[in-house]
Amino acid sequence: MSGELVCSVPEELRNTEAEKSVETIIKQSSGDHAHNVTQQTEKNLWNEIRPNHSLGSKELFHTEEEDDDEDDDDDDSGTHYLNSDERPCTHLQRAERPGNGNLPDTFQTDHLLYYERFKAYQDYMLGDCKTSEVEAFTAEYLEKIVEPCDWQAIWHTDVFDVLVEVVEVNCKELKAKVELVLPMESESRGCDLTEESMKALLEATLHKVPLLELSVVYDESGDFDQTALALEHLRFFYKHIWRKWDEEDEDDDFDYFVRCVEPRLRLYYDILEDRVPAGLVAEYHSTLALCSEKFQEFSSLRSGLDSDSESEQDNVSMVEGLRLYEQLEALKRKLRIFENPLLRYVLGYKVNSGQQSCRAKGPRLAGGRVVHLVSASATVHQLQSLITDKLMPHYSSEEFEVQFHSDPVLAVNACFEGDVVIVCPGLYSITSSISIVDSIEVEGYGLPDEVVIEKRNKGDAFVESTGANVRLSNLKFIQHDAIEGILCVRQGKLEMENCVMQCETTGVIVRSAAQLGMNMCDLYGSKGAGVEIYPGSICSLVGNGIHHCKEGILIKDFADELDAMPKITMVNNVIHNNQGYGVILVKPGDAAVEDLPAEPNAADEKEEESEDTGVKSEADIDDDDDVPVIVVEEVCPAIKHGHSVSPDFAEGNDLIKQELVATSAKKHRLQKNRMKALGAMQADENLLSQEMFISIHGNQFKHNGKGSFGTFLY
C-alpha cells in the first residue's frame, strides 16, 4: 500500500515573508523504498532552506530600492527581475555553446546594458568605497549574493572547459572549492585531457579555482540567477575596470566609483557602440597595454631592491626605477585623458580635424609610381578587359608597377604621391575611415552602382581628404549607423566626378581653406545638410543631384569679420525633395555683429548703397581700390542658347546671388571699420582685396519643404 509522509519545515527555516507554513509531501510507494524516501525528504528540505539564503541577497536589492524610491519602477541594477518573492523560472537567457560539445549551456550575462552595470557597481558592489577598500567591499557583496555550495559551473581556461560542482566559496580569496563531475564532461583545445590528469590538476590546486573562471550552468528554476549575475559583474570589473596600479593610487581619499569606475565604464560602452574614432580606440588599447607592461617591469625592479644596500648595482637599479616610474606616470596621465569624456572628445576632434593626422608621404624615394588594383576576386575576362581598357592605354610605361589588394583602405594607405587606385566591381565593407593624405587618384572600374564601398563603424568619418590634389571617380559610398559625415575635405583640393553618396548623418563638408570640385554626382539621405561649405573655402558644384536631405546646401558665415566668404560655383544642379531649404545661409544676426563706430563719408555711403543693390558701378570700383571685386555670372547659358528657364528656378538663383553679395559687402565694411578703429591709415591690401567669385545659374529647385533659399540667424 502506498502511504503519505508529511514533514513540516521548522519555524526558523521558514521564509520570513511567507504567510503559510511550508509542507513537503512525499509519496511513499512501498516499504522497500524507505531509503529513497529519506533522501528525497532531505533534498526537498534543502530546497526549502536554500531560498532563505537567497532571501538575504534578494533583500540587498529589494529593501534599498524601496527606501530610495518606491515608485521608480524603471530604476534597476540589472537584477530588477530578481526582486520578486516568487521566482518560478529564470529571467536570464541561455547561452548555447558552439559546436556539438557535450558540455551544458550557461547563463548569458555578457549582454547587460550600461545602466545595469552602473547601478550594480554603484549601489551594491562598490558603493562609496575608497581604492583600498575595493577588495573588502567586493568580498562582502559576493558573500550576500553567491550561493555557498551545490551548484554546477563550467571551469573555463585557455586550454580546456570542464564541468565542475562548487562545494565551497571563499569570497575573500575570490576562489571556489570544486569537485569534478563524473563522468567527466570537458572540451580541450590543443591538449589531451583525461579524467586522471584533471583530478591531478585539481589536487595540485587544492581543488580551488578562481571565481573569474567559473560560468554558472544554466538552470530554469531561477535559483542561480543572482549567482550568475554576481560572477558576471566580478568578471567584467577585473577585466575592464580594475587596473593593477589602482591600489597604489595616492589619492585614496576619493570615491573609487566616481574617480575610476564610472569613466571607464562609459568609455567601454562608447567603444562598444562605435562612438569613439577607431584611431583613438587603437591608441587607447596600445597605451593601456604599454602601461601594464611598464608597471610589471617597475614592480619587478622594485621588489628586487634592498633598501639597506648601497651597492653600485642597486644604485643603477634605483635610477632605472625612477626612469620607469616617470614613464608609468606619463602613461597613466594619458589614460586618464582617454577616460575623461570631455578630454576624450577634444582629443578625438584634434585627430579628426587633421591636427594629428598622418603626414603626406610624398613621392617614392626610389621613384616610380604604382597602380593599386583592389578586387576580392575577378574572372579572367574581367582582368583582360581591365588590361585592355585601362592599364595598357594609360599605365603601360616603365614607371608604373601593379600591386593587388582586397581592401580599398589598405590600398589607399599604401599609396605615395602620384599613385592610382583602381577599384574593381564588387561590394567592399570597411570598418575604418579612408584617409587620403597624398595626391592620388581613386577610381572605380565600371559604373558607380557596380563599385560600392560601405562602412559600418560609427566612430569615424567615411572619407577624409587632406591631400594637395586628390581625385575620386565612379564610386558609390554607403553609410550605415554613422555619427560622422560621409566625406570631409579638411585641406587641399578634392575633385569628385560621377560618384554616388548614400549618407547617414552629414553629407560632404568643405572646411576653411579647402577646395572641392563636385561634378555629376548624386548625394542623398543626409540627416543634416547635403553639402556644408565653411568660410574661406572654394566649392564648385556642377551638374549634381542633391536630394532627400534635411537641407540641400548649407553655407556658413561666421561672425568674425576676418573669416572670408567662401568662393562658390553652382551650375546646373538639381536640388529637390529636401526637408528644409534647397540652399541655406547661416550667418550672425545684427545683435551678434557690433559695427565699430566710424565717421561716415561718401565712400561709406556708396558702400551702403551698393549693399542694397548688390552690384557696384565701374566708377565706384575705380574710386575705391580696396573694395573686393565681386564677379557675378548674370547671364544663364540656357538663355544664351535660347532655352526657356522656369521663373521659379531663375528667382532661386537670383536670391542666392543677391544674399551672398550683400553679406560679402557687409563683411567688407566691418573689416574697414575694424581697421579704422585700430588706427590703421591704410588697410592691408591682402586682407581687403579678396575676390569673391559667385557663379550661380541654371540650378533647379523642386519640392523643397521651405523653398529654394533661406537664411538662418544666430
mmCIF file of C-alpha atoms in Angstrom, residues 388-660:
data_model
loop_
_atom_site.group_PDB
_atom_site.id
_atom_site.type_symbol
_atom_site.label_atom_id
_atom_site.label_comp_id
_atom_site.label_asym_id
_atom_site.label_seq_id
_atom_site.Cartn_x
_atom_site.Cartn_y
_atom_site.Cartn_z
ATOM 1 C CA THR A 388 42.866 46.343 -72.443
ATOM 2 C CA ASP A 389 40.674 49.293 -71.435
ATOM 3 C CA LYS A 390 42.587 50.847 -68.578
ATOM 4 C CA LEU A 391 46.083 49.584 -67.841
ATOM 5 C CA MET A 392 47.621 49.395 -71.307
ATOM 6 C CA PRO A 393 46.357 52.756 -72.642
ATOM 7 C CA HIS A 394 47.213 54.789 -69.502
ATOM 8 C CA TYR A 395 49.747 52.939 -67.347
ATOM 9 C CA SER A 396 51.942 50.922 -69.676
ATOM 10 C CA SER A 397 55.100 52.999 -69.235
ATOM 11 C CA GLU A 398 58.047 51.627 -67.288
ATOM 12 C CA GLU A 399 57.492 53.938 -64.322
ATOM 13 C CA PHE A 400 54.326 52.041 -63.309
ATOM 14 C CA GLU A 401 54.082 48.767 -61.466
ATOM 15 C CA VAL A 402 50.951 46.937 -60.300
ATOM 16 C CA GLN A 403 50.082 45.850 -56.745
ATOM 17 C CA PHE A 404 46.998 43.889 -55.714
ATOM 18 C CA HIS A 405 44.777 44.447 -52.654
ATOM 19 C CA SER A 406 41.480 43.100 -51.364
ATOM 20 C CA ASP A 407 40.633 46.124 -49.184
ATOM 21 C CA PRO A 408 40.370 49.709 -50.521
ATOM 22 C CA VAL A 409 41.548 51.123 -47.165
ATOM 23 C CA LEU A 410 44.777 49.116 -47.350
ATOM 24 C CA ALA A 411 45.277 50.188 -50.931
ATOM 25 C CA VAL A 412 44.925 53.901 -50.085
ATOM 26 C CA ASN A 413 47.193 53.562 -47.053
ATOM 27 C CA ALA A 414 49.888 52.020 -49.263
ATOM 28 C CA CYS A 415 49.853 54.937 -51.707
ATOM 29 C CA PHE A 416 52.543 57.514 -52.291
ATOM 30 C CA GLU A 417 52.175 60.734 -54.235
ATOM 31 C CA GLY A 418 51.107 60.128 -57.835
ATOM 32 C CA ASP A 419 49.786 56.597 -57.286
ATOM 33 C CA VAL A 420 46.494 55.366 -58.727
ATOM 34 C CA VAL A 421 43.931 53.107 -57.040
ATOM 35 C CA ILE A 422 41.578 51.200 -59.351
ATOM 36 C CA VAL A 423 38.678 49.516 -57.569
ATOM 37 C CA CYS A 424 37.153 46.634 -59.485
ATOM 38 C CA PRO A 425 33.379 45.957 -59.411
ATOM 39 C CA GLY A 426 32.149 44.497 -56.136
ATOM 40 C CA LEU A 427 30.867 45.312 -52.673
ATOM 41 C CA TYR A 428 33.585 46.247 -50.178
ATOM 42 C CA SER A 429 32.691 46.505 -46.474
ATOM 43 C CA ILE A 430 35.089 48.504 -44.327
ATOM 44 C CA THR A 431 35.158 49.476 -40.646
ATOM 45 C CA SER A 432 37.777 52.242 -40.633
ATOM 46 C CA SER A 433 37.887 55.561 -42.447
ATOM 47 C CA ILE A 434 39.558 56.160 -45.793
ATOM 48 C CA SER A 435 42.142 58.859 -45.063
ATOM 49 C CA ILE A 436 43.744 60.339 -48.178
ATOM 50 C CA VAL A 437 46.847 62.380 -47.349
ATOM 51 C CA ASP A 438 48.757 62.285 -50.656
ATOM 52 C CA SER A 439 47.913 63.481 -54.145
ATOM 53 C CA ILE A 440 46.439 60.300 -55.607
ATOM 54 C CA GLU A 441 43.566 59.177 -57.800
ATOM 55 C CA VAL A 442 40.953 56.622 -56.724
ATOM 56 C CA GLU A 443 38.579 55.442 -59.424
ATOM 57 C CA GLY A 444 36.090 52.679 -59.850
ATOM 58 C CA TYR A 445 36.314 50.459 -62.903
ATOM 59 C CA GLY A 446 32.698 50.479 -64.013
ATOM 60 C CA LEU A 447 29.523 52.313 -63.072
ATOM 61 C CA PRO A 448 29.131 53.693 -59.523
ATOM 62 C CA ASP A 449 26.409 51.172 -58.679
ATOM 63 C CA GLU A 450 28.844 48.382 -59.581
ATOM 64 C CA VAL A 451 31.704 49.625 -57.368
ATOM 65 C CA VAL A 452 30.270 50.005 -53.863
ATOM 66 C CA ILE A 453 32.154 50.777 -50.653
ATOM 67 C CA GLU A 454 30.078 50.585 -47.469
ATOM 68 C CA LYS A 455 31.085 51.499 -43.926
ATOM 69 C CA ARG A 456 29.507 50.201 -40.732
ATOM 70 C CA ASN A 457 31.683 51.678 -37.978
ATOM 71 C CA LYS A 458 30.131 54.695 -36.237
ATOM 72 C CA GLY A 459 33.181 56.388 -34.833
ATOM 73 C CA ASP A 460 34.917 57.815 -37.906
ATOM 74 C CA ALA A 461 34.164 59.869 -40.954
ATOM 75 C CA PHE A 462 33.851 57.769 -44.098
ATOM 76 C CA VAL A 463 36.351 59.584 -46.343
ATOM 77 C CA GLU A 464 38.770 62.292 -45.186
ATOM 78 C CA SER A 465 40.909 64.155 -47.687
ATOM 79 C CA THR A 466 43.918 66.320 -46.846
ATOM 80 C CA GLY A 467 45.952 65.726 -49.999
ATOM 81 C CA ALA A 468 47.053 68.619 -52.185
ATOM 82 C CA ASN A 469 45.342 67.246 -55.296
ATOM 83 C CA VAL A 470 43.034 64.239 -54.920
ATOM 84 C CA ARG A 471 40.570 62.794 -57.407
ATOM 85 C CA LEU A 472 37.682 60.350 -56.832
ATOM 86 C CA SER A 473 35.514 58.967 -59.633
ATOM 87 C CA ASN A 474 32.968 56.242 -60.435
ATOM 88 C CA LEU A 475 32.445 55.130 -56.835
ATOM 89 C CA LYS A 476 29.422 54.633 -54.598
ATOM 90 C CA PHE A 477 29.748 55.220 -50.854
ATOM 91 C CA ILE A 478 27.122 53.857 -48.439
ATOM 92 C CA GLN A 479 26.983 54.661 -44.717
ATOM 93 C CA HIS A 480 25.343 52.504 -42.046
ATOM 94 C CA ASP A 481 24.592 53.627 -38.451
ATOM 95 C CA ALA A 482 27.052 56.518 -38.715
ATOM 96 C CA ILE A 483 27.570 59.522 -36.436
ATOM 97 C CA GLU A 484 30.125 61.314 -38.655
ATOM 98 C CA GLY A 485 29.830 62.770 -42.148
ATOM 99 C CA ILE A 486 30.339 60.767 -45.332
ATOM 100 C CA LEU A 487 33.166 62.934 -46.733
ATOM 101 C CA CYS A 488 35.240 65.779 -45.331
ATOM 102 C CA VAL A 489 37.741 67.904 -47.256
ATOM 103 C CA ARG A 490 39.895 69.276 -44.445
ATOM 104 C CA GLN A 491 42.599 70.836 -46.583
ATOM 105 C CA GLY A 492 43.980 70.617 -50.082
ATOM 106 C CA LYS A 493 41.877 70.022 -53.175
ATOM 107 C CA LEU A 494 39.463 67.211 -53.960
ATOM 108 C CA GLU A 495 37.843 66.578 -57.336
ATOM 109 C CA MET A 496 34.861 64.214 -57.435
ATOM 110 C CA GLU A 497 33.181 63.033 -60.577
ATOM 111 C CA ASN A 498 30.342 60.603 -61.199
ATOM 112 C CA CYS A 499 30.107 59.411 -57.596
ATOM 113 C CA VAL A 500 27.081 58.383 -55.529
ATOM 114 C CA MET A 501 26.879 59.095 -51.789
ATOM 115 C CA GLN A 502 24.209 57.476 -49.651
ATOM 116 C CA CYS A 503 24.545 59.411 -46.393
ATOM 117 C CA GLU A 504 23.514 58.550 -42.863
ATOM 118 C CA THR A 505 24.254 61.796 -40.986
ATOM 119 C CA THR A 506 26.067 64.764 -42.546
ATOM 120 C CA GLY A 507 26.969 64.790 -46.212
ATOM 121 C CA VAL A 508 30.044 66.479 -47.727
ATOM 122 C CA ILE A 509 31.908 69.036 -45.570
ATOM 123 C CA VAL A 510 34.286 71.585 -47.091
ATOM 124 C CA ARG A 511 36.441 73.097 -44.349
ATOM 125 C CA SER A 512 38.052 76.532 -44.450
ATOM 126 C CA ALA A 513 40.983 76.816 -46.901
ATOM 127 C CA ALA A 514 39.912 73.558 -48.614
ATOM 128 C CA GLN A 515 38.742 73.158 -52.202
ATOM 129 C CA LEU A 516 36.047 70.863 -53.547
ATOM 130 C CA GLY A 517 35.057 70.226 -57.126
ATOM 131 C CA MET A 518 31.967 68.022 -57.312
ATOM 132 C CA ASN A 519 30.728 67.186 -60.782
ATOM 133 C CA MET A 520 27.893 64.898 -61.943
ATOM 134 C CA CYS A 521 27.454 63.320 -58.503
ATOM 135 C CA ASP A 522 24.365 62.117 -56.661
ATOM 136 C CA LEU A 523 24.011 62.758 -52.912
ATOM 137 C CA TYR A 524 21.032 61.828 -50.750
ATOM 138 C CA GLY A 525 19.890 60.686 -47.316
ATOM 139 C CA SER A 526 21.736 63.205 -45.129
ATOM 140 C CA LYS A 527 20.094 63.974 -41.778
ATOM 141 C CA GLY A 528 21.913 67.312 -41.887
ATOM 142 C CA ALA A 529 22.978 69.277 -44.921
ATOM 143 C CA GLY A 530 23.932 67.556 -48.139
ATOM 144 C CA VAL A 531 26.912 69.901 -48.580
ATOM 145 C CA GLU A 532 28.358 72.125 -45.808
ATOM 146 C CA ILE A 533 30.543 74.992 -47.046
ATOM 147 C CA TYR A 534 32.748 76.741 -44.475
ATOM 148 C CA PRO A 535 34.093 80.313 -44.717
ATOM 149 C CA GLY A 536 37.271 80.702 -46.703
ATOM 150 C CA SER A 537 36.722 77.566 -48.792
ATOM 151 C CA ILE A 538 36.354 77.144 -52.536
ATOM 152 C CA CYS A 539 33.468 74.988 -53.706
ATOM 153 C CA SER A 540 32.398 74.165 -57.237
ATOM 154 C CA LEU A 541 29.187 72.187 -57.720
ATOM 155 C CA VAL A 542 28.294 71.374 -61.316
ATOM 156 C CA GLY A 543 25.545 69.071 -62.553
ATOM 157 C CA ASN A 544 24.868 67.328 -59.245
ATOM 158 C CA GLY A 545 21.721 65.896 -57.709
ATOM 159 C CA ILE A 546 21.241 66.747 -54.024
ATOM 160 C CA HIS A 547 18.005 65.414 -52.637
ATOM 161 C CA HIS A 548 16.168 63.864 -49.691
ATOM 162 C CA CYS A 549 18.357 65.604 -47.102
ATOM 163 C CA LYS A 550 17.366 67.829 -44.211
ATOM 164 C CA GLU A 551 18.913 70.810 -46.043
ATOM 165 C CA GLY A 552 20.349 70.832 -49.549
ATOM 166 C CA ILE A 553 23.406 73.102 -49.315
ATOM 167 C CA LEU A 554 24.445 74.951 -46.147
ATOM 168 C CA ILE A 555 26.754 77.964 -46.432
ATOM 169 C CA LYS A 556 28.339 79.078 -43.153
ATOM 170 C CA ASP A 557 29.296 82.667 -42.417
ATOM 171 C CA PHE A 558 30.907 83.203 -39.019
ATOM 172 C CA ALA A 559 30.633 86.419 -37.021
ATOM 173 C CA ASP A 560 34.357 87.132 -37.211
ATOM 174 C CA GLU A 561 34.874 89.690 -39.972
ATOM 175 C CA LEU A 562 38.275 88.146 -40.695
ATOM 176 C CA ASP A 563 36.554 84.993 -41.968
ATOM 177 C CA ALA A 564 36.296 85.375 -45.731
ATOM 178 C CA MET A 565 33.153 84.347 -47.544
ATOM 179 C CA PRO A 566 33.536 81.114 -49.493
ATOM 180 C CA LYS A 567 34.030 81.203 -53.252
ATOM 181 C CA ILE A 568 31.146 79.281 -54.715
ATOM 182 C CA THR A 569 30.232 77.990 -58.140
ATOM 183 C CA MET A 570 26.810 76.362 -58.537
ATOM 184 C CA VAL A 571 25.816 75.458 -62.056
ATOM 185 C CA ASN A 572 23.045 73.179 -63.370
ATOM 186 C CA ASN A 573 22.444 71.346 -60.084
ATOM 187 C CA VAL A 574 19.090 69.742 -59.304
ATOM 188 C CA ILE A 575 18.279 70.314 -55.643
ATOM 189 C CA HIS A 576 14.964 68.714 -54.776
ATOM 190 C CA ASN A 577 12.837 66.960 -52.147
ATOM 191 C CA ASN A 578 14.830 68.256 -49.198
ATOM 192 C CA GLN A 579 13.084 68.721 -45.865
ATOM 193 C CA GLY A 580 14.179 72.343 -45.375
ATOM 194 C CA TYR A 581 15.639 74.801 -47.867
ATOM 195 C CA GLY A 582 17.412 73.990 -51.084
ATOM 196 C CA VAL A 583 20.207 76.400 -50.070
ATOM 197 C CA ILE A 584 20.508 77.991 -46.620
ATOM 198 C CA LEU A 585 22.929 80.669 -45.445
ATOM 199 C CA VAL A 586 23.826 80.588 -41.749
ATOM 200 C CA LYS A 587 25.049 83.991 -40.568
ATOM 201 C CA PRO A 588 25.161 86.080 -37.386
ATOM 202 C CA GLY A 589 22.248 88.311 -36.525
ATOM 203 C CA ASP A 590 22.536 92.061 -36.100
ATOM 204 C CA ALA A 591 22.997 91.666 -32.342
ATOM 205 C CA ALA A 592 25.890 89.273 -32.845
ATOM 206 C CA VAL A 593 27.890 91.701 -35.001
ATOM 207 C CA GLU A 594 28.625 95.092 -33.485
ATOM 208 C CA ASP A 595 29.727 97.667 -36.036
ATOM 209 C CA LEU A 596 32.601 99.688 -34.704
ATOM 210 C CA PRO A 597 31.972 103.494 -34.765
ATOM 211 C CA ALA A 598 33.453 105.328 -37.698
ATOM 212 C CA GLU A 599 32.862 108.725 -39.265
ATOM 213 C CA PRO A 600 30.545 108.387 -42.243
ATOM 214 C CA ASN A 601 31.875 109.612 -45.532
ATOM 215 C CA ALA A 602 30.979 109.498 -49.148
ATOM 216 C CA ALA A 603 32.731 106.200 -49.700
ATOM 217 C CA ASP A 604 30.789 104.578 -46.851
ATOM 218 C CA GLU A 605 27.525 105.915 -48.213
ATOM 219 C CA LYS A 606 28.358 104.412 -51.572
ATOM 220 C CA GLU A 607 29.092 101.091 -49.919
ATOM 221 C CA GLU A 608 25.757 101.103 -48.149
ATOM 222 C CA GLU A 609 24.028 101.977 -51.382
ATOM 223 C CA SER A 610 25.848 99.222 -53.239
ATOM 224 C CA GLU A 611 24.951 96.760 -50.489
ATOM 225 C CA ASP A 612 21.301 97.363 -51.210
ATOM 226 C CA THR A 613 21.668 96.929 -54.939
ATOM 227 C CA GLY A 614 24.248 94.138 -54.708
ATOM 228 C CA VAL A 615 26.290 95.493 -57.687
ATOM 229 C CA LYS A 616 28.942 98.221 -57.830
ATOM 230 C CA SER A 617 29.344 100.568 -60.719
ATOM 231 C CA GLU A 618 32.593 100.689 -62.635
ATOM 232 C CA ALA A 619 33.267 104.239 -61.445
ATOM 233 C CA ASP A 620 32.814 103.178 -57.831
ATOM 234 C CA ILE A 621 35.349 100.425 -58.245
ATOM 235 C CA ASP A 622 37.838 102.851 -59.750
ATOM 236 C CA ASP A 623 37.372 105.313 -56.879
ATOM 237 C CA ASP A 624 37.789 102.742 -54.140
ATOM 238 C CA ASP A 625 40.650 100.348 -54.839
ATOM 239 C CA ASP A 626 40.312 98.374 -51.608
ATOM 240 C CA VAL A 627 36.772 97.198 -52.298
ATOM 241 C CA PRO A 628 36.653 93.478 -53.124
ATOM 242 C CA VAL A 629 35.820 92.573 -56.671
ATOM 243 C CA ILE A 630 32.622 90.550 -56.790
ATOM 244 C CA VAL A 631 32.232 88.661 -60.022
ATOM 245 C CA VAL A 632 28.667 87.520 -60.663
ATOM 246 C CA GLU A 633 27.546 85.398 -63.602
ATOM 247 C CA GLU A 634 24.491 87.357 -64.702
ATOM 248 C CA VAL A 635 23.532 85.568 -67.913
ATOM 249 C CA CYS A 636 22.382 81.988 -67.804
ATOM 250 C CA PRO A 637 23.830 79.857 -70.596
ATOM 251 C CA ALA A 638 20.417 78.419 -71.186
ATOM 252 C CA ILE A 639 19.138 81.913 -72.077
ATOM 253 C CA LYS A 640 22.107 82.482 -74.381
ATOM 254 C CA HIS A 641 21.173 79.419 -76.386
ATOM 255 C CA GLY A 642 17.502 80.257 -76.481
ATOM 256 C CA HIS A 643 16.262 77.647 -73.999
ATOM 257 C CA SER A 644 13.414 78.591 -71.694
ATOM 258 C CA VAL A 645 14.060 78.677 -67.952
ATOM 259 C CA SER A 646 11.332 78.453 -65.331
ATOM 260 C CA PRO A 647 10.813 81.776 -63.489
ATOM 261 C CA ASP A 648 10.937 79.904 -60.174
ATOM 262 C CA PHE A 649 14.363 78.471 -60.969
ATOM 263 C CA ALA A 650 15.721 81.866 -62.058
ATOM 264 C CA GLU A 651 14.313 83.510 -58.950
ATOM 265 C CA GLY A 652 16.007 80.959 -56.708
ATOM 266 C CA ASN A 653 19.383 81.520 -58.347
ATOM 267 C CA ASP A 654 18.991 85.320 -58.102
ATOM 268 C CA LEU A 655 18.083 85.164 -54.416
ATOM 269 C CA ILE A 656 21.224 83.216 -53.622
ATOM 270 C CA LYS A 657 23.426 85.615 -55.578
ATOM 271 C CA GLN A 658 21.921 88.732 -54.014
ATOM 272 C CA GLU A 659 22.202 87.427 -50.460
ATOM 273 C CA LEU A 660 25.814 86.314 -50.886
#
